[in-house]
Amino acid sequence: MGKFSNSADDRDRFDLHGPKDMMDLDAIDWAKEEHRRRIAACLVKGVYVHENDRDKHRAVKLAPAWWESFGFRLEDEIRDTKYSSTIYGAIFKHTASQPCAPRYVVAFRGTRRNIRDYYYDLKIVMNKLEKRTRCMQACATIEGLMSEEGQDGCIWLAGHSLGAAVAQVVGRGMMEREKPLNLPDFLFNPPYVAFITSIKLLNLLKADPVAKRHFYFASSLLKAAAGLVLVSHRERRESSFKRFSAWVPNLYVHEDDWICRGFIGYFEAREEFKESLTRVGIWFKDHFGGRDKFKKIFARVGIWSMALSHCDVLSWALLGKDKEQPHLLPSVTLWKSRFQPKHAHDLRHWWKPDSELNLGAGTSYSCPVHEA
């Protein structure tokens, strides 16, 4: 392979850091979540390394090993052509014929040290990523693949950090088509954009579990009450949740990563509120009867609390602005890790085997839209 001069080059080498135990193509089980996760993470890493190859003018390219090892070829690059030639995404085509394997994987890297990536990070914080060039270009890329392959073309999305945010926007966008397209989505360390969340506040206060449950209930009840007042805004959010409910992206988050762990707090708070509403519903049934009636009422209240955020409510009430909140997802499968907390935001965790990450089964969260 030739010699490389520094540790940065070494970190890009598949032969040193890649999952070499996955290189037997016949042993890959595409129906197995662990294999899908590990390969998706490697393809995202391939985008990082491909951009490093370009940026550093490497004579010996390190990137191809990250996709060719799993039977993929680079079909096309996705470049930020409006302002620079940087490569932020890639289309990989699977060349082997294997059951449950994708035909294409469209992968997006995260932030590198350049002003353009920092600009997009800022847009995530401002909740203005959706209309930016990269997201629109990425959506157009998927539309182009669909026009070539037809509605049955199997396309996966994958991304890390900033790239996960882009993949999330694209996945939502595909569900908004006239004929919704439900794409499998592998989101590694996706940014949670709400800065002041109940989970962060409670962690700072070192609140005990009982106090957390009461706080979650009060917070969710406040959002539900706001939904009762802001009727038109609430109805748009409910409609949005119903539209996206069938899309179930995979979220891979680290419990010590401040960028993405807000998702853990959000979904745990949702479950706490649902359980509290169930207990209240049982009490109403025991005292007043009419179980089905109260069940529907409390299910509706639960959806209001899931579909609204405090910042969302304040923005609408004070400024009259109605923007989608990309971190509010109706349905997900959430995978949590505590592997190597000093490097919590690193992509490299996610191509490790389950035995090292101690992931266990992912937790499924859903919104009961059928009861609304």
Short mmCIF file of C-alpha atoms in Angstrom, two decimals:
data_model
loop_
_atom_site.label_atom_id
_atom_site.label_comp_id
_atom_site.label_asym_id
_atom_site.label_seq_id
_atom_site.Cartn_x
_atom_site.Cartn_y
_atom_site.Cartn_z
CA MET A 1 0.00 0.00 0.00
CA GLY A 2 2.93 2.32 0.37
CA LYS A 3 4.08 4.34 3.37
CA PHE A 4 2.12 7.12 5.04
CA SER A 5 3.65 9.99 6.88
CA ASN A 6 1.36 10.73 9.80
CA SER A 7 -1.24 9.37 12.19
CA ALA A 8 -4.05 11.19 10.36
CA ASP A 9 -3.33 9.01 7.33
CA ASP A 10 -3.20 5.95 9.58
CA ARG A 11 -6.68 6.69 10.94
CA ASP A 12 -8.02 6.52 7.38
CA ARG A 13 -6.56 3.08 6.68
CA PHE A 14 -9.08 0.26 6.54
CA ASP A 15 -6.37 -2.35 7.10
CA LEU A 16 -5.56 -0.78 10.48
CA HIS A 17 -8.97 0.34 11.75
CA GLY A 18 -11.68 -1.27 9.62
CA PRO A 19 -13.78 -4.31 10.62
CA LYS A 20 -11.68 -6.92 8.86
CA ASP A 21 -13.85 -9.70 10.31
CA MET A 22 -16.62 -8.53 7.94
CA MET A 23 -14.66 -8.94 4.72
CA ASP A 24 -16.05 -12.38 3.83
CA LEU A 25 -18.94 -11.33 1.58
CA ASP A 26 -20.59 -14.74 1.81
CA ALA A 27 -20.75 -14.40 5.61
CA ILE A 28 -22.57 -11.06 5.54
CA ASP A 29 -26.19 -11.38 6.63
CA TRP A 30 -28.06 -8.32 5.37
CA ALA A 31 -31.09 -9.27 7.45
CA LYS A 32 -29.01 -8.89 10.62
CA GLU A 33 -29.06 -5.43 12.20
CA GLU A 34 -25.48 -5.68 13.44
CA HIS A 35 -24.14 -6.29 9.93
CA ARG A 36 -26.24 -3.50 8.41
CA ARG A 37 -25.07 -1.03 11.06
CA ARG A 38 -21.40 -1.89 10.73
CA ILE A 39 -21.36 -1.69 6.95
CA ALA A 40 -23.38 1.55 6.87
CA ALA A 41 -20.88 3.12 9.28
CA CYS A 42 -17.98 2.01 7.07
CA LEU A 43 -19.57 3.56 3.99
CA VAL A 44 -19.95 6.87 5.84
CA LYS A 45 -16.30 6.59 6.86
CA GLY A 46 -15.53 6.03 3.20
CA VAL A 47 -16.99 9.46 2.39
CA TYR A 48 -14.76 11.08 5.03
CA VAL A 49 -11.68 9.33 3.65
CA HIS A 50 -12.63 10.05 0.04
CA GLU A 51 -12.71 13.76 0.84
CA ASN A 52 -9.38 13.44 2.68
CA ASP A 53 -7.88 11.72 -0.38
CA ARG A 54 -9.02 14.64 -2.55
CA ASP A 55 -8.02 17.36 -0.10
CA LYS A 56 -4.55 15.93 0.60
CA HIS A 57 -3.88 14.92 -3.02
CA ARG A 58 -2.94 11.42 -1.97
CA ALA A 59 -1.19 9.38 -4.60
CA VAL A 60 -2.35 6.18 -2.89
CA LYS A 61 -6.10 6.38 -2.33
CA LEU A 62 -7.26 5.02 1.03
CA ALA A 63 -11.01 5.41 0.58
CA PRO A 64 -11.93 2.52 -1.79
CA ALA A 65 -11.16 -0.15 0.81
CA TRP A 66 -13.99 1.21 2.97
CA TRP A 67 -16.62 0.26 0.38
CA GLU A 68 -15.02 -2.33 -1.90
CA SER A 69 -14.49 -4.63 1.11
CA PHE A 70 -18.28 -5.08 1.27
CA GLY A 71 -19.06 -5.46 -2.41
CA PHE A 72 -19.81 -1.81 -3.24
CA ARG A 73 -18.49 0.48 -5.90
CA LEU A 74 -18.50 4.27 -5.94
CA GLU A 75 -21.28 5.22 -8.34
CA ASP A 76 -21.04 8.99 -7.91
CA GLU A 77 -19.83 11.75 -5.61
CA ILE A 78 -22.06 14.43 -4.11
CA ARG A 79 -20.17 17.71 -4.06
CA ASP A 80 -20.94 21.11 -2.63
CA THR A 81 -20.60 22.62 -6.10
CA LYS A 82 -22.18 25.99 -5.32
CA TYR A 83 -19.33 27.25 -3.15
CA SER A 84 -16.54 24.66 -3.23
CA SER A 85 -15.58 21.29 -4.61
CA THR A 86 -15.71 19.51 -1.26
CA ILE A 87 -17.18 16.00 -1.26
CA TYR A 88 -19.83 15.65 1.45
CA GLY A 89 -21.68 12.58 0.19
CA ALA A 90 -21.44 9.60 -2.10
CA ILE A 91 -23.64 7.07 -3.87
CA PHE A 92 -22.49 3.49 -3.44
CA LYS A 93 -23.90 0.70 -5.60
CA HIS A 94 -23.91 -2.86 -4.34
CA THR A 95 -22.42 -5.10 -7.00
CA ALA A 96 -23.20 -8.52 -5.51
CA SER A 97 -26.57 -10.24 -5.50
CA GLN A 98 -27.47 -11.01 -1.88
CA PRO A 99 -30.84 -11.31 -0.13
CA CYS A 100 -31.98 -8.18 1.77
CA ALA A 101 -28.99 -6.17 0.52
CA PRO A 102 -29.58 -2.58 -0.65
CA ARG A 103 -29.07 -1.67 -4.28
CA TYR A 104 -27.72 1.74 -3.33
CA VAL A 105 -26.49 3.40 -0.16
CA VAL A 106 -26.33 7.19 -0.15
CA ALA A 107 -23.95 8.25 2.62
CA PHE A 108 -23.09 11.67 4.07
CA ARG A 109 -20.06 12.57 6.15
CA GLY A 110 -20.04 14.90 9.15
CA THR A 111 -18.15 18.09 9.88
CA ARG A 112 -14.57 18.61 8.78
CA ARG A 113 -12.53 21.66 9.73
CA ASN A 114 -13.71 24.05 7.06
CA ILE A 115 -15.90 27.13 7.08
CA ARG A 116 -18.56 25.60 4.84
CA ASP A 117 -19.21 22.71 7.22
CA TYR A 118 -19.32 25.11 10.18
CA TYR A 119 -21.90 27.14 8.26
CA TYR A 120 -24.12 24.06 7.98
CA ASP A 121 -23.61 23.27 11.67
CA LEU A 122 -24.92 26.74 12.46
CA LYS A 123 -27.94 26.14 10.24
CA ILE A 124 -28.72 23.00 12.25
CA VAL A 125 -28.68 25.04 15.45
CA MET A 126 -30.94 27.65 13.84
CA ASN A 127 -33.27 24.94 12.48
CA LYS A 128 -32.67 26.15 8.92
CA LEU A 129 -30.91 23.16 7.39
CA GLU A 130 -33.82 21.88 5.32
CA LYS A 131 -33.72 24.59 2.63
CA ARG A 132 -29.95 24.69 2.29
CA THR A 133 -28.14 23.59 -0.87
CA ARG A 134 -26.82 20.28 0.43
CA CYS A 135 -30.21 19.00 1.53
CA MET A 136 -31.95 20.05 -1.67
CA GLN A 137 -29.13 18.56 -3.72
CA ALA A 138 -29.28 15.32 -1.72
CA CYS A 139 -33.06 15.06 -2.21
CA ALA A 140 -32.61 15.62 -5.95
CA THR A 141 -30.00 12.84 -5.97
CA ILE A 142 -32.48 10.37 -4.47
CA GLU A 143 -35.17 11.47 -6.92
CA GLY A 144 -32.71 10.85 -9.75
CA LEU A 145 -31.96 7.34 -8.50
CA MET A 146 -35.67 6.60 -8.22
CA SER A 147 -36.31 7.76 -11.78
CA GLU A 148 -33.63 5.32 -12.96
CA GLU A 149 -34.49 2.37 -10.74
CA GLY A 150 -38.24 2.79 -10.27
CA GLN A 151 -40.21 2.76 -7.04
CA ASP A 152 -38.86 -0.67 -6.14
CA GLY A 153 -35.23 0.44 -6.11
CA CYS A 154 -33.79 -0.34 -2.67
CA ILE A 155 -32.00 2.77 -1.37
CA TRP A 156 -30.56 3.26 2.09
CA LEU A 157 -29.50 6.54 3.69
CA ALA A 158 -26.64 6.86 6.17
CA GLY A 159 -24.84 9.73 7.83
CA HIS A 160 -22.78 10.82 10.81
CA SER A 161 -23.28 14.02 12.83
CA LEU A 162 -23.89 16.80 10.25
CA GLY A 163 -24.30 14.04 7.66
CA ALA A 164 -26.90 12.36 9.87
CA ALA A 165 -28.84 15.63 9.96
CA VAL A 166 -28.74 15.79 6.16
CA ALA A 167 -29.84 12.14 5.86
CA GLN A 168 -32.67 12.82 8.31
CA VAL A 169 -33.91 15.78 6.25
CA VAL A 170 -33.74 13.66 3.10
CA GLY A 171 -35.63 10.79 4.74
CA ARG A 172 -38.39 13.16 5.87
CA GLY A 173 -38.47 14.76 2.43
CA MET A 174 -39.02 11.41 0.74
CA MET A 175 -42.03 10.80 2.99
CA GLU A 176 -43.55 14.09 1.80
CA ARG A 177 -43.66 13.04 -1.84
CA GLU A 178 -46.99 12.50 -3.57
CA LYS A 179 -46.06 8.82 -3.44
CA PRO A 180 -44.19 8.58 -0.11
CA LEU A 181 -40.90 6.73 -0.22
CA ASN A 182 -39.95 5.05 3.06
CA LEU A 183 -36.16 4.72 3.03
CA PRO A 184 -34.15 2.87 5.68
CA ASP A 185 -32.08 5.48 7.52
CA PHE A 186 -28.93 4.89 9.60
CA LEU A 187 -28.21 8.02 11.64
CA PHE A 188 -24.98 7.96 13.67
CA ASN A 189 -24.68 10.60 16.42
CA PRO A 190 -27.42 12.81 14.91
CA PRO A 191 -27.55 16.34 16.39
CA TYR A 192 -30.40 17.09 18.76
CA VAL A 193 -31.05 20.77 18.18
CA ALA A 194 -32.97 21.78 21.32
CA PHE A 195 -30.34 23.33 23.58
CA ILE A 196 -32.32 23.61 26.80
CA THR A 197 -33.86 20.22 27.39
CA SER A 198 -35.34 18.80 30.54
CA ILE A 199 -32.84 15.95 30.59
CA LYS A 200 -29.87 18.36 30.62
CA LEU A 201 -31.41 20.47 33.37
CA LEU A 202 -32.19 17.45 35.50
CA ASN A 203 -28.70 16.04 35.03
CA LEU A 204 -27.21 19.34 36.17
CA LEU A 205 -29.46 19.31 39.23
CA LYS A 206 -28.68 15.61 39.83
CA ALA A 207 -32.38 14.94 40.25
CA ASP A 208 -33.50 11.54 41.50
CA PRO A 209 -35.65 9.29 39.27
CA VAL A 210 -38.92 10.25 40.99
CA ALA A 211 -38.21 13.97 40.51
CA LYS A 212 -37.37 13.31 36.86
CA ARG A 213 -40.68 11.54 36.30
CA HIS A 214 -42.60 14.45 37.82
CA PHE A 215 -40.61 16.94 35.76
CA TYR A 216 -41.21 14.99 32.54
CA PHE A 217 -44.93 14.82 33.25
CA ALA A 218 -45.20 18.56 34.01
CA SER A 219 -43.17 19.46 30.92
CA SER A 220 -45.25 17.25 28.63
CA LEU A 221 -48.48 18.45 30.19
CA LEU A 222 -47.45 22.05 29.53
CA LYS A 223 -46.89 21.27 25.85
CA ALA A 224 -50.22 19.45 25.65
CA ALA A 225 -51.93 22.47 27.24
CA ALA A 226 -50.27 24.75 24.69
CA GLY A 227 -51.61 22.48 21.96
CA LEU A 228 -55.10 23.00 23.34
CA VAL A 229 -54.73 26.77 22.85
CA LEU A 230 -52.70 26.93 19.62
CA VAL A 231 -55.20 24.93 17.60
CA SER A 232 -54.05 25.57 14.03
CA HIS A 233 -50.40 25.10 14.95
CA ARG A 234 -51.20 21.89 16.82
CA GLU A 235 -53.19 20.51 13.91
CA ARG A 236 -50.29 21.06 11.53
CA ARG A 237 -47.97 19.26 13.91
CA GLU A 238 -50.40 16.36 14.29
CA SER A 239 -50.69 16.09 10.53
CA SER A 240 -46.91 16.08 10.23
CA PHE A 241 -46.58 13.30 12.80
CA LYS A 242 -49.17 11.18 11.02
CA ARG A 243 -47.40 11.69 7.70
CA PHE A 244 -44.02 10.56 9.06
CA SER A 245 -45.21 7.86 11.46
CA ALA A 246 -44.46 4.97 9.08
CA TRP A 247 -40.84 6.10 8.67
CA VAL A 248 -38.69 4.50 11.38
CA PRO A 249 -35.06 5.68 11.17
CA ASN A 250 -32.34 3.98 13.19
CA LEU A 251 -30.73 6.42 15.64
CA TYR A 252 -27.34 5.43 17.04
CA VAL A 253 -26.50 7.64 20.01
CA HIS A 254 -23.87 7.68 22.73
CA GLU A 255 -25.01 8.44 26.26
CA ASP A 256 -22.00 10.72 26.84
CA ASP A 257 -22.25 12.63 23.56
CA TRP A 258 -23.82 16.01 24.31
CA ILE A 259 -24.55 16.55 20.61
CA CYS A 260 -26.96 13.63 20.27
CA ARG A 261 -27.97 12.45 23.75
CA GLY A 262 -30.92 14.85 23.82
CA PHE A 263 -32.74 12.20 21.77
CA ILE A 264 -32.49 9.85 24.75
CA GLY A 265 -34.12 12.41 27.04
CA TYR A 266 -36.80 13.26 24.49
CA PHE A 267 -37.94 9.68 23.94
CA GLU A 268 -37.67 8.71 27.61
CA ALA A 269 -39.78 11.74 28.53
CA ARG A 270 -42.34 10.70 25.92
CA GLU A 271 -42.60 7.22 27.40
CA GLU A 272 -42.89 8.60 30.92
CA PHE A 273 -45.78 10.81 29.85
CA LYS A 274 -47.53 7.98 28.02
CA GLU A 275 -47.26 5.78 31.10
CA SER A 276 -48.56 8.60 33.30
CA LEU A 277 -51.51 9.14 30.97
CA THR A 278 -52.25 5.42 31.10
CA ARG A 279 -52.37 5.54 34.90
CA VAL A 280 -54.62 8.61 34.80
CA GLY A 281 -56.84 6.88 32.26
CA ILE A 282 -57.21 3.85 34.52
CA TRP A 283 -58.18 6.15 37.40
CA PHE A 284 -60.83 7.88 35.27
CA LYS A 285 -62.16 4.52 34.12
CA ASP A 286 -62.45 3.25 37.70
CA HIS A 287 -64.26 6.38 38.85
CA PHE A 288 -66.28 7.45 35.81
CA GLY A 289 -66.36 4.52 33.37
CA GLY A 290 -66.24 5.20 29.63
CA ARG A 291 -62.86 3.60 29.04
CA ASP A 292 -62.79 3.98 25.23
CA LYS A 293 -63.74 7.64 25.38
CA PHE A 294 -61.00 8.52 27.85
CA LYS A 295 -58.51 6.33 26.02
CA LYS A 296 -58.99 8.37 22.84
CA ILE A 297 -58.79 11.67 24.71
CA PHE A 298 -55.55 10.77 26.46
CA ALA A 299 -54.04 9.34 23.27
CA ARG A 300 -54.75 12.67 21.57
CA VAL A 301 -53.18 14.60 24.46
CA GLY A 302 -50.14 12.33 24.24
CA ILE A 303 -49.68 13.15 20.56
CA TRP A 304 -49.85 16.88 21.28
CA SER A 305 -47.02 16.57 23.79
CA MET A 306 -44.92 14.47 21.38
CA ALA A 307 -45.40 16.72 18.37
CA LEU A 308 -44.66 20.05 20.09
CA SER A 309 -41.52 21.44 21.70
CA HIS A 310 -41.27 24.35 24.12
CA CYS A 311 -39.19 26.37 21.65
CA ASP A 312 -41.70 25.51 18.95
CA VAL A 313 -44.60 26.80 21.05
CA LEU A 314 -42.78 30.00 22.03
CA SER A 315 -41.76 30.68 18.43
CA TRP A 316 -45.35 30.35 17.27
CA ALA A 317 -46.93 32.21 20.18
CA LEU A 318 -44.49 35.16 20.24
CA LEU A 319 -43.28 35.43 16.64
CA GLY A 320 -45.98 33.68 14.65
CA LYS A 321 -43.37 31.42 13.04
CA ASP A 322 -44.29 27.86 12.14
CA LYS A 323 -41.25 25.72 11.34
CA GLU A 324 -40.77 21.98 11.30
CA GLN A 325 -38.79 20.64 14.24
CA PRO A 326 -36.58 17.90 12.76
CA HIS A 327 -35.61 16.48 16.15
CA LEU A 328 -39.26 15.63 16.91
CA LEU A 329 -39.65 12.21 15.31
CA PRO A 330 -42.84 10.14 15.66
CA SER A 331 -41.15 6.75 15.28
CA VAL A 332 -37.56 5.55 15.68
CA THR A 333 -35.45 2.62 16.74
CA LEU A 334 -32.95 3.99 19.27
CA TRP A 335 -29.61 2.31 19.93
CA LYS A 336 -27.58 3.53 22.93
CA SER A 337 -23.88 3.02 23.61
CA ARG A 338 -21.47 3.91 26.42
CA PHE A 339 -18.39 2.55 24.63
CA GLN A 340 -15.24 4.70 25.16
CA PRO A 341 -16.95 7.80 26.63
CA LYS A 342 -13.90 10.02 25.95
CA HIS A 343 -14.59 9.63 22.22
CA ALA A 344 -18.37 9.64 22.43
CA HIS A 345 -18.97 11.44 19.11
CA ASP A 346 -16.63 9.28 17.01
CA LEU A 347 -18.03 7.33 14.08
CA ARG A 348 -15.55 4.49 14.63
CA HIS A 349 -17.64 3.01 17.48
CA TRP A 350 -20.38 2.03 15.13
CA TRP A 351 -18.51 -0.50 12.99
CA LYS A 352 -17.56 -2.41 16.14
CA PRO A 353 -19.38 -5.71 16.83
CA ASP A 354 -22.28 -5.84 19.27
CA SER A 355 -20.11 -7.73 21.75
CA GLU A 356 -17.82 -4.69 22.15
CA LEU A 357 -20.52 -2.03 22.18
CA ASN A 358 -22.90 -3.99 24.42
CA LEU A 359 -25.78 -2.51 22.44
CA GLY A 360 -28.40 -5.16 23.05
CA ALA A 361 -31.71 -4.74 21.28
CA GLY A 362 -32.70 -1.31 20.05
CA THR A 363 -35.67 0.40 21.69
CA SER A 364 -38.61 1.11 19.42
CA TYR A 365 -40.64 4.26 19.94
CA SER A 366 -43.80 5.05 18.04
CA CYS A 367 -46.63 7.55 17.99
CA PRO A 368 -50.16 6.06 18.30
CA VAL A 369 -51.56 8.05 15.39
CA HIS A 370 -54.25 5.45 14.72
CA GLU A 371 -55.85 6.35 18.03
CA ALA A 372 -55.95 10.08 17.41
#
